[in-house]
Coordinates of C-alpha atoms in Angstrom, one line a residue:
X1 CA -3.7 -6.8 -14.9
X2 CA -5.0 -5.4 -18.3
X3 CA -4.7 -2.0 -18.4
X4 CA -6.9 0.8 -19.1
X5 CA -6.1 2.7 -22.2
X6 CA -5.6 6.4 -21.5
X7 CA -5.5 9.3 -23.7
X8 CA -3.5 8.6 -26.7
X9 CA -1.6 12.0 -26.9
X10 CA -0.6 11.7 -23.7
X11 CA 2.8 9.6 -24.6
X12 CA 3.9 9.0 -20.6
X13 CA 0.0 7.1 -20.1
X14 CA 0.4 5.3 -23.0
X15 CA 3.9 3.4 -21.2
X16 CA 2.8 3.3 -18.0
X17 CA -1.3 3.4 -17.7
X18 CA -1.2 -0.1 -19.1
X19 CA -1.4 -1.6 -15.7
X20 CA -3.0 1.0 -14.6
X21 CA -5.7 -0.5 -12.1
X22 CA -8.2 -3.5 -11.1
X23 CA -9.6 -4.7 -14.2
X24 CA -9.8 -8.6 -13.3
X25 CA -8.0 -10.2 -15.9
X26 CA -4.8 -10.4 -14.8
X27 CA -2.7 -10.9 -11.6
X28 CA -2.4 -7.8 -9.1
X29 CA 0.2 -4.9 -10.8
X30 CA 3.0 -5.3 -8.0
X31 CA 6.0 -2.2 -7.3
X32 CA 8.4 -2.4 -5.5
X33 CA 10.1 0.8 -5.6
X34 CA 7.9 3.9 -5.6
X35 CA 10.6 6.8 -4.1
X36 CA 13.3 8.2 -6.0
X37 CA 17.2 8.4 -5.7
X38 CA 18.3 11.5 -3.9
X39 CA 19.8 12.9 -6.8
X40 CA 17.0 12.9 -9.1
X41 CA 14.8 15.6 -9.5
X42 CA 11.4 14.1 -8.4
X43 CA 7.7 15.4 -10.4
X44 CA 4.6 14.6 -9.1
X45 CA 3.9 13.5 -12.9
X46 CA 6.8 10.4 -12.0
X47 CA 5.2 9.4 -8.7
X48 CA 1.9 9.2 -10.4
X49 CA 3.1 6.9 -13.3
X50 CA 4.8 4.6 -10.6
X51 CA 1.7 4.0 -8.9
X52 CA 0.0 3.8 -11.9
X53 CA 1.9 0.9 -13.1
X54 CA 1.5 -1.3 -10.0
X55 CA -2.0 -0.4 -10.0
X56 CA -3.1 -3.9 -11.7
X57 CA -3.3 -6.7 -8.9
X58 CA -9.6 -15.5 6.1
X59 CA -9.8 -16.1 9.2
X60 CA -11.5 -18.9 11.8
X61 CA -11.3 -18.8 15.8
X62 CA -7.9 -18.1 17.0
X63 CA -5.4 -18.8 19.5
X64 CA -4.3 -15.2 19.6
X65 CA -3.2 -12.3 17.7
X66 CA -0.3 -12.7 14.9
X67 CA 1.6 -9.2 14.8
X68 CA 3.9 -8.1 12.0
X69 CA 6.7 -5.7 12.7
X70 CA 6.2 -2.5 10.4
X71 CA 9.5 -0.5 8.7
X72 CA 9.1 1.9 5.8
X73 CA 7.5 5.3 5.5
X74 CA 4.9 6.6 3.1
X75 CA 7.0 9.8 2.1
X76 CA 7.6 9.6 -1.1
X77 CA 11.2 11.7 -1.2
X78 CA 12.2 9.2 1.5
X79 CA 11.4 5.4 0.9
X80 CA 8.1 5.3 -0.5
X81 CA 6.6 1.9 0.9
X82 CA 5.6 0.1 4.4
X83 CA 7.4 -3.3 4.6
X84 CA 7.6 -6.1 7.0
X85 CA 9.5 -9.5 7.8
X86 CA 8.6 -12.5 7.0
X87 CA 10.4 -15.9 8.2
X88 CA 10.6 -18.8 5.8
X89 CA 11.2 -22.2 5.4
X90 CA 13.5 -24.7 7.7
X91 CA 15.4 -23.4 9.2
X92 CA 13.9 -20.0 9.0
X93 CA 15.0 -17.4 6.5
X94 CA 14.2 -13.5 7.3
X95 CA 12.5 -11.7 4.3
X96 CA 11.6 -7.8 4.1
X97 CA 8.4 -7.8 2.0
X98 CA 6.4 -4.7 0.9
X99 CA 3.0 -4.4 2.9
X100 CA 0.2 -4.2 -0.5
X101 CA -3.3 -4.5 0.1
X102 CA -4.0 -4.2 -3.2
X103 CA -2.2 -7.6 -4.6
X104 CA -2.8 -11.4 -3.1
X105 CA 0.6 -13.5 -3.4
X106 CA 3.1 -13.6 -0.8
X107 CA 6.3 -13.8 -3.2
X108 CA 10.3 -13.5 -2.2
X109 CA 13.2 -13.8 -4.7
X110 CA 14.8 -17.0 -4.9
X111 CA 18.2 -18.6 -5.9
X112 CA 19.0 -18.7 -9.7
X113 CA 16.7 -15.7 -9.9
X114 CA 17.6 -13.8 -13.2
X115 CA 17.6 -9.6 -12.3
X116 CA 16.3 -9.5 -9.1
X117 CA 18.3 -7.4 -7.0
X118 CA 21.1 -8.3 -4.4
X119 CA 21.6 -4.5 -2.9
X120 CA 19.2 -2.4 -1.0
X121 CA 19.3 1.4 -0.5
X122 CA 17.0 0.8 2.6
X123 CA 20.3 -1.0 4.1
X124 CA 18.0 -4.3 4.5
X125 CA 19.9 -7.2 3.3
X126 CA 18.3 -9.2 0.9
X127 CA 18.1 -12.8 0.9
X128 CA 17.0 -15.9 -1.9
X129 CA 14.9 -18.5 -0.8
X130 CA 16.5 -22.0 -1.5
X131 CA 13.8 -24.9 -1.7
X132 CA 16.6 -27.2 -1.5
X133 CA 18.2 -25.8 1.6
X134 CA 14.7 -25.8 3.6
X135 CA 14.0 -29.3 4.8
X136 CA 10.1 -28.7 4.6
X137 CA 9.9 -27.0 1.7
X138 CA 7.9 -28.7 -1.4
X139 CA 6.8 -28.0 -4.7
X140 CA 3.0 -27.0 -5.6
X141 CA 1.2 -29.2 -8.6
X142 CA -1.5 -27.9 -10.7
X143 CA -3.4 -30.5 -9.4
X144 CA -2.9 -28.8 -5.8
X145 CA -6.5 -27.4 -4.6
X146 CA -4.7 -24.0 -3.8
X147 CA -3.3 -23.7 -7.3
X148 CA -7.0 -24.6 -8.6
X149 CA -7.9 -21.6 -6.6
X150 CA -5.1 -19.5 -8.1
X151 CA -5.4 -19.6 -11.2
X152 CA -9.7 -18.9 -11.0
X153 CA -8.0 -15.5 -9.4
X154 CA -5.9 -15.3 -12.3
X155 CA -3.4 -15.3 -9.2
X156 CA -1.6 -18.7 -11.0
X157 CA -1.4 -20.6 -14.1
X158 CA -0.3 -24.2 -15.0
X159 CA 1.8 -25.2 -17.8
X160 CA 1.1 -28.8 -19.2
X161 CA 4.4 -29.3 -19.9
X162 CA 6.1 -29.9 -16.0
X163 CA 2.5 -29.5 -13.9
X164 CA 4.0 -27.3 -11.8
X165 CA 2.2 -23.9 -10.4
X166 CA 3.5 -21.0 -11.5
X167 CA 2.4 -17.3 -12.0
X168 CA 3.8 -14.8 -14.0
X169 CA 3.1 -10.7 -13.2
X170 CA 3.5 -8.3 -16.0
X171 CA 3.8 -4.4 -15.7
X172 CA 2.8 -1.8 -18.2
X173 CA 6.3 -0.1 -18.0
X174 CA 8.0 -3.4 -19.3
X175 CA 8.9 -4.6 -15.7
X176 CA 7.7 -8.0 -14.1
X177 CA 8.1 -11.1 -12.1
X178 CA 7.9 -15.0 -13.0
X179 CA 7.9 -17.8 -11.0
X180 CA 6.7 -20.9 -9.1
X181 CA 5.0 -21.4 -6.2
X182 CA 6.4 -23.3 -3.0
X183 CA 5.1 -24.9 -0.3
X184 CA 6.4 -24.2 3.4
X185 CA 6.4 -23.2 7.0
X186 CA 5.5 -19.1 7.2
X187 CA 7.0 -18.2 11.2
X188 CA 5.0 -15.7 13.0
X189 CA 4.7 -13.8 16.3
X190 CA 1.2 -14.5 18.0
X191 CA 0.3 -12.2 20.8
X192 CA -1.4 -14.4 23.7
X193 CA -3.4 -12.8 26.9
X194 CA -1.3 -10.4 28.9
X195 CA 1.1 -9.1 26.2
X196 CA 2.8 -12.7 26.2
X197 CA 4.3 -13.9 22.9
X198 CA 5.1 -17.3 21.7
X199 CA 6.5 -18.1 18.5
X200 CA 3.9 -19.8 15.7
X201 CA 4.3 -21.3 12.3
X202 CA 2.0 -22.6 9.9
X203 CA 2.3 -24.3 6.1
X204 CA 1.4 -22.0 3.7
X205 CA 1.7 -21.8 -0.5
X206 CA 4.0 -18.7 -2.0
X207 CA 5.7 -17.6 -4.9
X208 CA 9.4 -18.3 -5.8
X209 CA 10.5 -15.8 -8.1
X210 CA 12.8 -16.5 -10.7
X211 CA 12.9 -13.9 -13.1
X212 CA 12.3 -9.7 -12.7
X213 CA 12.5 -7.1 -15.0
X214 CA 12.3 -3.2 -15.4
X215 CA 12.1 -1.1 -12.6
X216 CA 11.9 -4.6 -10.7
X217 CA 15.7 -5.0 -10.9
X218 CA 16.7 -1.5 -9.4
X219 CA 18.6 -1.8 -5.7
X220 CA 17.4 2.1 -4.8
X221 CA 14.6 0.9 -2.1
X222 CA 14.8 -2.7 -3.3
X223 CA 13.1 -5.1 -0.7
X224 CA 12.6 -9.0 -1.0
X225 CA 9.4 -9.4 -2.4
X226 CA 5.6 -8.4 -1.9
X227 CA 3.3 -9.8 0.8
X228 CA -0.2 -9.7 -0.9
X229 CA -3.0 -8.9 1.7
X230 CA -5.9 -9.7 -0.8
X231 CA -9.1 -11.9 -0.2
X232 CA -8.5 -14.5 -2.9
X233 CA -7.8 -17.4 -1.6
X234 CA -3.9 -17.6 -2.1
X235 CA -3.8 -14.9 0.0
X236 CA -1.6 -15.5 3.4
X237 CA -4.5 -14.7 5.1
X238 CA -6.9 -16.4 3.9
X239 CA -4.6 -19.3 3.6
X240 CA -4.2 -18.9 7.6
X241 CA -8.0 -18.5 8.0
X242 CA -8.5 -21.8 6.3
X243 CA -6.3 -23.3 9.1
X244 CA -7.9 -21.5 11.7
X245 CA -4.5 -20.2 12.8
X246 CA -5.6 -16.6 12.9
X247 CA -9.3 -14.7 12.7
X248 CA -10.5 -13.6 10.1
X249 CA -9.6 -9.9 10.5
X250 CA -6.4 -7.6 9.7
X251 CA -5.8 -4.7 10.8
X252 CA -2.7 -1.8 10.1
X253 CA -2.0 1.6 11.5
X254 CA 0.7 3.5 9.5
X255 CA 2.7 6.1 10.7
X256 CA 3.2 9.4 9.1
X257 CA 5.8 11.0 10.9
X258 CA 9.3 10.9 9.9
X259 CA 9.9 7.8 12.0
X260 CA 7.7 6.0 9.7
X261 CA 7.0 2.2 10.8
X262 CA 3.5 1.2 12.8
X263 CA 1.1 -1.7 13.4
X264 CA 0.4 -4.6 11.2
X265 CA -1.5 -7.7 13.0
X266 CA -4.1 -10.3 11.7
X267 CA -7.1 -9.3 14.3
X268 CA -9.0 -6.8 14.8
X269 CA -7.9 -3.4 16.4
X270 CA -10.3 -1.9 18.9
X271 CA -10.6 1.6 18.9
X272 CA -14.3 3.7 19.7
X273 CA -13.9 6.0 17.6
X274 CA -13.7 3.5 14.1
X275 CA -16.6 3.8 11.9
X276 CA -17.3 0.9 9.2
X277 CA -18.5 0.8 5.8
X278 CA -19.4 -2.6 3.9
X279 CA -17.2 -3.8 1.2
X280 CA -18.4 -3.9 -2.5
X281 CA -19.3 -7.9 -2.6
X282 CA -18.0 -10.4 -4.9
X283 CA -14.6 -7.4 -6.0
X284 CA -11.1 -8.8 -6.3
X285 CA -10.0 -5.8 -4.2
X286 CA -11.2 -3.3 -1.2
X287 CA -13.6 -1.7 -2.9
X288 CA -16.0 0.6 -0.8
X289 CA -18.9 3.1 -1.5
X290 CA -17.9 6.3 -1.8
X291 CA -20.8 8.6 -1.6
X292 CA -19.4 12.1 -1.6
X293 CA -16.6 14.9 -0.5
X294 CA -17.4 17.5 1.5
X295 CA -14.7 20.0 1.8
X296 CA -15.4 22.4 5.0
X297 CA -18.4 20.7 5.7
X298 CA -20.2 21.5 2.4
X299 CA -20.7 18.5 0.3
X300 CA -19.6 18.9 -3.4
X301 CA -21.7 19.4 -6.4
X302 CA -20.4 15.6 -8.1
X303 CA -22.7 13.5 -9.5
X304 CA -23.1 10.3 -7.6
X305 CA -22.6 7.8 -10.0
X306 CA -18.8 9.4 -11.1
X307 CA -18.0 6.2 -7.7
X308 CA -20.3 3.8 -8.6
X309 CA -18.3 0.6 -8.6
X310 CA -18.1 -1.1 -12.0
X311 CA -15.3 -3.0 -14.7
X312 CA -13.4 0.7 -14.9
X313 CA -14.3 2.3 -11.9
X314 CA -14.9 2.7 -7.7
X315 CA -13.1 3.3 -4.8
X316 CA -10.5 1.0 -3.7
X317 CA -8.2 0.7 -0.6
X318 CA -4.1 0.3 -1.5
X319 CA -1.1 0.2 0.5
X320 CA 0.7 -0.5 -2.1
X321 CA 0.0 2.9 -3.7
X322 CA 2.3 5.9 -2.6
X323 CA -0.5 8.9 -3.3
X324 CA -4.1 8.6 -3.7
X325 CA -6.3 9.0 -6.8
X326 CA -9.6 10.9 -7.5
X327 CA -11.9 10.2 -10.3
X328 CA -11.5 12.7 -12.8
X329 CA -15.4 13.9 -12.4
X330 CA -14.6 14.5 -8.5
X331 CA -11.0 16.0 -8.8
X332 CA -11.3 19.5 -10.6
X333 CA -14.6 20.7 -8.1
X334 CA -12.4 19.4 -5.0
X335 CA -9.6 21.8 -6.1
X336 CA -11.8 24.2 -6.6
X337 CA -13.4 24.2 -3.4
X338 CA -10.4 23.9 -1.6
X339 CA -9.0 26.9 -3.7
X340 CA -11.5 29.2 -2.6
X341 CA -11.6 28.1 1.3
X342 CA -7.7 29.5 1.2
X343 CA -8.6 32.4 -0.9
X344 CA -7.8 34.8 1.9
X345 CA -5.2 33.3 3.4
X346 CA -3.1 32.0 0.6
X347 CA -1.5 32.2 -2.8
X348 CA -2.4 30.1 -5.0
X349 CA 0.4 29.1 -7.8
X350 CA 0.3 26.6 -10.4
X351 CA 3.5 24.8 -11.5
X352 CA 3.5 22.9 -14.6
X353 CA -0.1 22.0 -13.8
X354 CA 0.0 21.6 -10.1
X355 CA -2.3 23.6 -8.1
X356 CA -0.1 24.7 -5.1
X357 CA -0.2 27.1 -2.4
X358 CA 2.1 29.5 -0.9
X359 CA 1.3 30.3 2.7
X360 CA 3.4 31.8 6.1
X361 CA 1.3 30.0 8.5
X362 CA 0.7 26.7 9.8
X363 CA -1.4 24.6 7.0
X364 CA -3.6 23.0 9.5
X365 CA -4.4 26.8 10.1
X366 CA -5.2 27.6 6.8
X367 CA -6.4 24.8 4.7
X368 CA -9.9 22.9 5.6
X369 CA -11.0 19.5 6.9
X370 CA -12.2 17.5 4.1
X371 CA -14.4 14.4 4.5
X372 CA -14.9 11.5 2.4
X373 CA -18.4 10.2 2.9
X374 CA -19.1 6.4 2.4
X375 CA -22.1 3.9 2.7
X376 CA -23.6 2.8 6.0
X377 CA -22.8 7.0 7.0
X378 CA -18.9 6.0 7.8
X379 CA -17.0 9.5 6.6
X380 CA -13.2 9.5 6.9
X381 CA -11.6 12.7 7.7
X382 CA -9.0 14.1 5.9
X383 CA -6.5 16.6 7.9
X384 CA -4.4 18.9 5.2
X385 CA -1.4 16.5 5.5
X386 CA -3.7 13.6 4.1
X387 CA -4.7 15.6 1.2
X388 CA -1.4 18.0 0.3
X389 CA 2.3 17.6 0.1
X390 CA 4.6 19.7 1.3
X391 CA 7.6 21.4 -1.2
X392 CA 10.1 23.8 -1.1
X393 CA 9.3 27.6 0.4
X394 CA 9.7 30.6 -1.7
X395 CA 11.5 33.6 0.3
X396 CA 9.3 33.1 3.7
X397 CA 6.6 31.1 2.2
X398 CA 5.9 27.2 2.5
X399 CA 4.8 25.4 -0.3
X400 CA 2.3 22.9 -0.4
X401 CA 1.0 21.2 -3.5
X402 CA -2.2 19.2 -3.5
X403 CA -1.3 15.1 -3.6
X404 CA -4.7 13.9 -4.6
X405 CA -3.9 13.2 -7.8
X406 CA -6.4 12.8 -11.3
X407 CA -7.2 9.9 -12.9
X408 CA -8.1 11.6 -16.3
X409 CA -10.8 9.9 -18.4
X410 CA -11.4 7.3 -15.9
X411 CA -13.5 6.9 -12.7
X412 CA -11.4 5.4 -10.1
X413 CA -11.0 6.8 -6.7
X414 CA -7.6 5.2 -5.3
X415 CA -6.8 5.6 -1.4
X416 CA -3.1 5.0 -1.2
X417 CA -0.8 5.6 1.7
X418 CA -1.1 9.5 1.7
X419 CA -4.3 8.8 3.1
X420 CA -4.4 6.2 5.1
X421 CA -1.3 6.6 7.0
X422 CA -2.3 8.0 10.9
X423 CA -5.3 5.7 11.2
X424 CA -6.1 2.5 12.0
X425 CA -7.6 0.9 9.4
X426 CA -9.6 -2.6 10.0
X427 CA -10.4 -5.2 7.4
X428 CA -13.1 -7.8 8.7
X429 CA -12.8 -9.9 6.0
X430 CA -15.9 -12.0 7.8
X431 CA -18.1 -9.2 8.2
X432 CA -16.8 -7.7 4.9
X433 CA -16.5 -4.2 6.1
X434 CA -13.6 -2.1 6.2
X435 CA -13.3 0.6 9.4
X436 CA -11.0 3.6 10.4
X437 CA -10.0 6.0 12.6
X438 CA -7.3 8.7 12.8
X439 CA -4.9 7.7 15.3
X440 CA -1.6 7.8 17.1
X441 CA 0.3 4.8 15.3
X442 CA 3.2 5.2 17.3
X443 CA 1.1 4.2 20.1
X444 CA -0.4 0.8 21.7
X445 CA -3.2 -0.5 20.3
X446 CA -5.9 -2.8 21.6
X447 CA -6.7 -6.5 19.4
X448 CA -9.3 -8.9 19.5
X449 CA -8.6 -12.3 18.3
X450 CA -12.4 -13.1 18.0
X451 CA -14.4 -11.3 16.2
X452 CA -17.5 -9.4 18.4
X453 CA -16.7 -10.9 21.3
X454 CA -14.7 -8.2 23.0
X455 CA -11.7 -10.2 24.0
X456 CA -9.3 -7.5 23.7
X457 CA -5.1 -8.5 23.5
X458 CA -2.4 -5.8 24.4
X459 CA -0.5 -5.1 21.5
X460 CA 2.7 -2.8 21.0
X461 CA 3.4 -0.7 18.4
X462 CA 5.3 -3.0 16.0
X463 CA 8.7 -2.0 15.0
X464 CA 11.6 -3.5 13.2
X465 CA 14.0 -3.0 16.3
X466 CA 15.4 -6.6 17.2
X467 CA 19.3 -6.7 16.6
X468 CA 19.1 -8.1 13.3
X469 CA 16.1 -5.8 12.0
X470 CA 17.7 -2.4 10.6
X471 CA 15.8 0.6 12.1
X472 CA 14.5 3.4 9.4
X473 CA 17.7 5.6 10.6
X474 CA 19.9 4.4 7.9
X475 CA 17.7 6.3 5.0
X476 CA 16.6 8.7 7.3
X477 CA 20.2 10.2 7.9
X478 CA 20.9 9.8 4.2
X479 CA 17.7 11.9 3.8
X480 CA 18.1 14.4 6.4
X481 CA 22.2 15.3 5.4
X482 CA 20.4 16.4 1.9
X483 CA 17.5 17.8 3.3
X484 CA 18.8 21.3 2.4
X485 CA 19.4 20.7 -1.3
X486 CA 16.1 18.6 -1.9
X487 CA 14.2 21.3 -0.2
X488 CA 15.5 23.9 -3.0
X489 CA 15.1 21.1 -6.2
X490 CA 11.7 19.0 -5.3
X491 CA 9.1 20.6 -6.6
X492 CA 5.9 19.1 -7.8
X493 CA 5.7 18.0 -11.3
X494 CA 3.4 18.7 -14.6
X495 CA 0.2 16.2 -14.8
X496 CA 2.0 14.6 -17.5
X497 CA -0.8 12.5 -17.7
X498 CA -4.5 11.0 -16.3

């Protein structure tokens, strides 16, 4: 997407803010890898600037529930991304794709593909998608109605040279992905009455990539591609929705724990305790109506109109963004007020520009409940963990930083997966609302296939756990034998920028 200029001293924003966010010009900003090798010393500045550069870039009646298996974490010292599997083409291939609400196009790395990587750190294997090994595969014209609809997304463009669909995503730190876009059979769990499962599989278009650059080509937390969970209309989902293979509804709950993993189906989850909000109409992302922040109850002295949704600002649901954003009118009196609701019961520090604490007691015991309050009187509740990131301790302290992070001169509100892991989070894409609710996600959740009718479908708590799906253990024992030494080195970086 185009990017939104930042402050010109600030050299870091300059590289990296280019992409920064939704600005409809351009495809959706994809990242791949957003955690950092064990070895490096890790600044909050560096987690910022790699969500800032990805920052750029339905369904009819159904015959059940589709459920995605869920892998990944959103700790950014450990992986850094949810992801999933996809199956493709004939005979199926498995891919691991990151889960990004924020982009539309399903796209895997295919044979011939200059850069893209052929290691993972996540010890996934990754795999190239052949078109000439899949017997129902088939190219995509510019003439083909779903490429028409790509490129009025800016999701696609056609060259008059070959007619062939094609897209081509470009990333303000100089990384990208090219490609074409292929036509074949997606393979996916549906969850019938009575927990049974039968296997499904439907046509759908997606990209072929062909070329990746930059931070792209890195094997750290490499995976195989992104799957796009936009509303466009080269969107999985809504390419599904048009076949009436699913509802028109999708639904995650990501877990927070070290385990990592959770619940991704295309339905509705049922839960009392979600509350909705309407979607912004006629936005190429989740954009909702922030109202205001309360922090302890008490509602903060911002003006309303610092999340009024327009070109450059708003509040928009991401999965595809490791921390989450305030505008930079909201960000300095929410520090504030939670500064002063610790006063007496911990330190404040700053280090290179973070606000941080140092405290001997439990955080949920000493830092308040803060509440993000949207239209139609839906507030989502942030616990301490949702709004602060824990460091290193000093002597028999704990540190913990605050993780909303600044957009400096802009007025975007972004909530990535430091918010939204721990609750369900429902997108009904038909009602255009989004809804929430803090929750268990390593725990069953109830579906509906059909929208308000109350047909409810028993469905697990996806995992990654067949014998050829790798569990999170790998990176998780890699993480935990040098827990000791990153608990003495991480510490939060300078706002290098925003």
């Amino acid at each position: 997407m185009r990017g939104i200029v930042p402050d010109g001293s600030l050299i870091a924003a300059a590289l990296l803010l280019q992409a920064a966010v939704v600005l409809c010009s351009f495809p959706a900003t994809l990242k791949l890898e957003r955690a950092f090798p064990l070895s490096q010393r890790v600044e909050l500045s560096e987690l910022r600037s790699r969500d800032s550069v990805r920052h750029g870039r339905m369904l009819q009646s159904s015959n059940g529930v589709v459920d995605f298996p869920v892998a990944g974490t959103y700790d950014p010292f450990v992986v850094g991304l949810y992801y999933t599997k996809v199956q493709l083409g004939s005979p199926p291939k498995e891919f691991y794709v990151q889960i990004d609400t924020g982009s539309d196009v399903l796209w895997v790395s295919c044979n011939s593909c200059n850069g893209c990587p052929t290691t993972s750190g996540l010890q996934i294997p990754l795999n190239f998608f052949d078109t000439g090994s899949s017997s129902t595969a088939s190219l995509i014209s510019c003439s083909d109605q779903r490429c028409s609809a790509g490129v009025q997304s800016s999701d696609a463009l056609c060259s008059s040279q070959n007619n062939q669909c094609a897209y081509a995503f470009q990333y303000g730190d100089g990384s990208g992905t090219s490609g074409y876009y292929v036509s074949d059979l997606l393979y996916f769990d549906t969850i019938l009455g009575g927990s049974v499962t039968t296997n499904s599989s439907a046509p759908i278009a997606f990209g072929c990539s062909t070329s990746q650059t930059g931070d792209l080509t890195k094997s750290d937390r490499a995976v195989d591609g992104i799957f796009g969970f936009g509303q466009q209309e080269m969107s999985v989902v809504s390419q599904l929705a048009s076949q009436g293979v699913a509802p028109k509804a999708f639904s995650h709950c990501l877990r927070g724990d070290e385990a990592g993993g959770g619940i991704l189906v295309l339905g509705e989850i049922l839960e009392p305790n979600i509350v909705y909000t309407p979607l912004v109409p006629s936005q190429p992302h989740y954009n909702l109506n922030l109202q205001s922040i309360s922090v302890s109850g008490q509602t903060l002295s911002i003006d309303p109109s610092v999340f009024t949704t327009s070109n450059n600002q708003g509040t928009i649901i991401d999965s595809g963004t490791t921390l989450a954003y305030l505008a930079e009118a909201a960000y300095n009196p929410f520090v504030t007020a939670v500064t002063n609701a610790v006063s007496q019961s911990a330190q404040p520090v700053v280090s290179k520009g973070n606000q941080c604490y140092l405290i001997t007691s439990s955080v949920t015991d000493v830092f308040p409940q803060v509440s993000l309050n949207f239209a139609g009187g839906a507030s989502m509740i942030l616990r301490p963990q949702d709004y602060l990131l824990q460091q290193n301790s000093v002597g028999s302290s704990a540190v913990w930083c605050i993780g909303l992070q600044k957009l400096q001169g802009q007025g975007l509100t972004i909530l990535g997966d430091l918010v939204l892991k721990d609750k369900i989070f429902v997108y009904d894409l038909a009602g255009q609302r989004i809804g929430w609710a803090n929750y268990d996600c390593s725990t069953s959740v109830n579906v509906t296939a059909t929208m308000k009718t109350g047909k409810s479908e028993y469905v697990n708590a996806g995992q990654l756990n067949d014998n050829s799906s790798p569990q999170n253990e790998p990176y998780k024992g890699i993480v935990i034998s040098m827990i000791s030494f990153l608990m003495h080195i991480l510490l939060l970086g300078s706002f290098l920028f925003l």
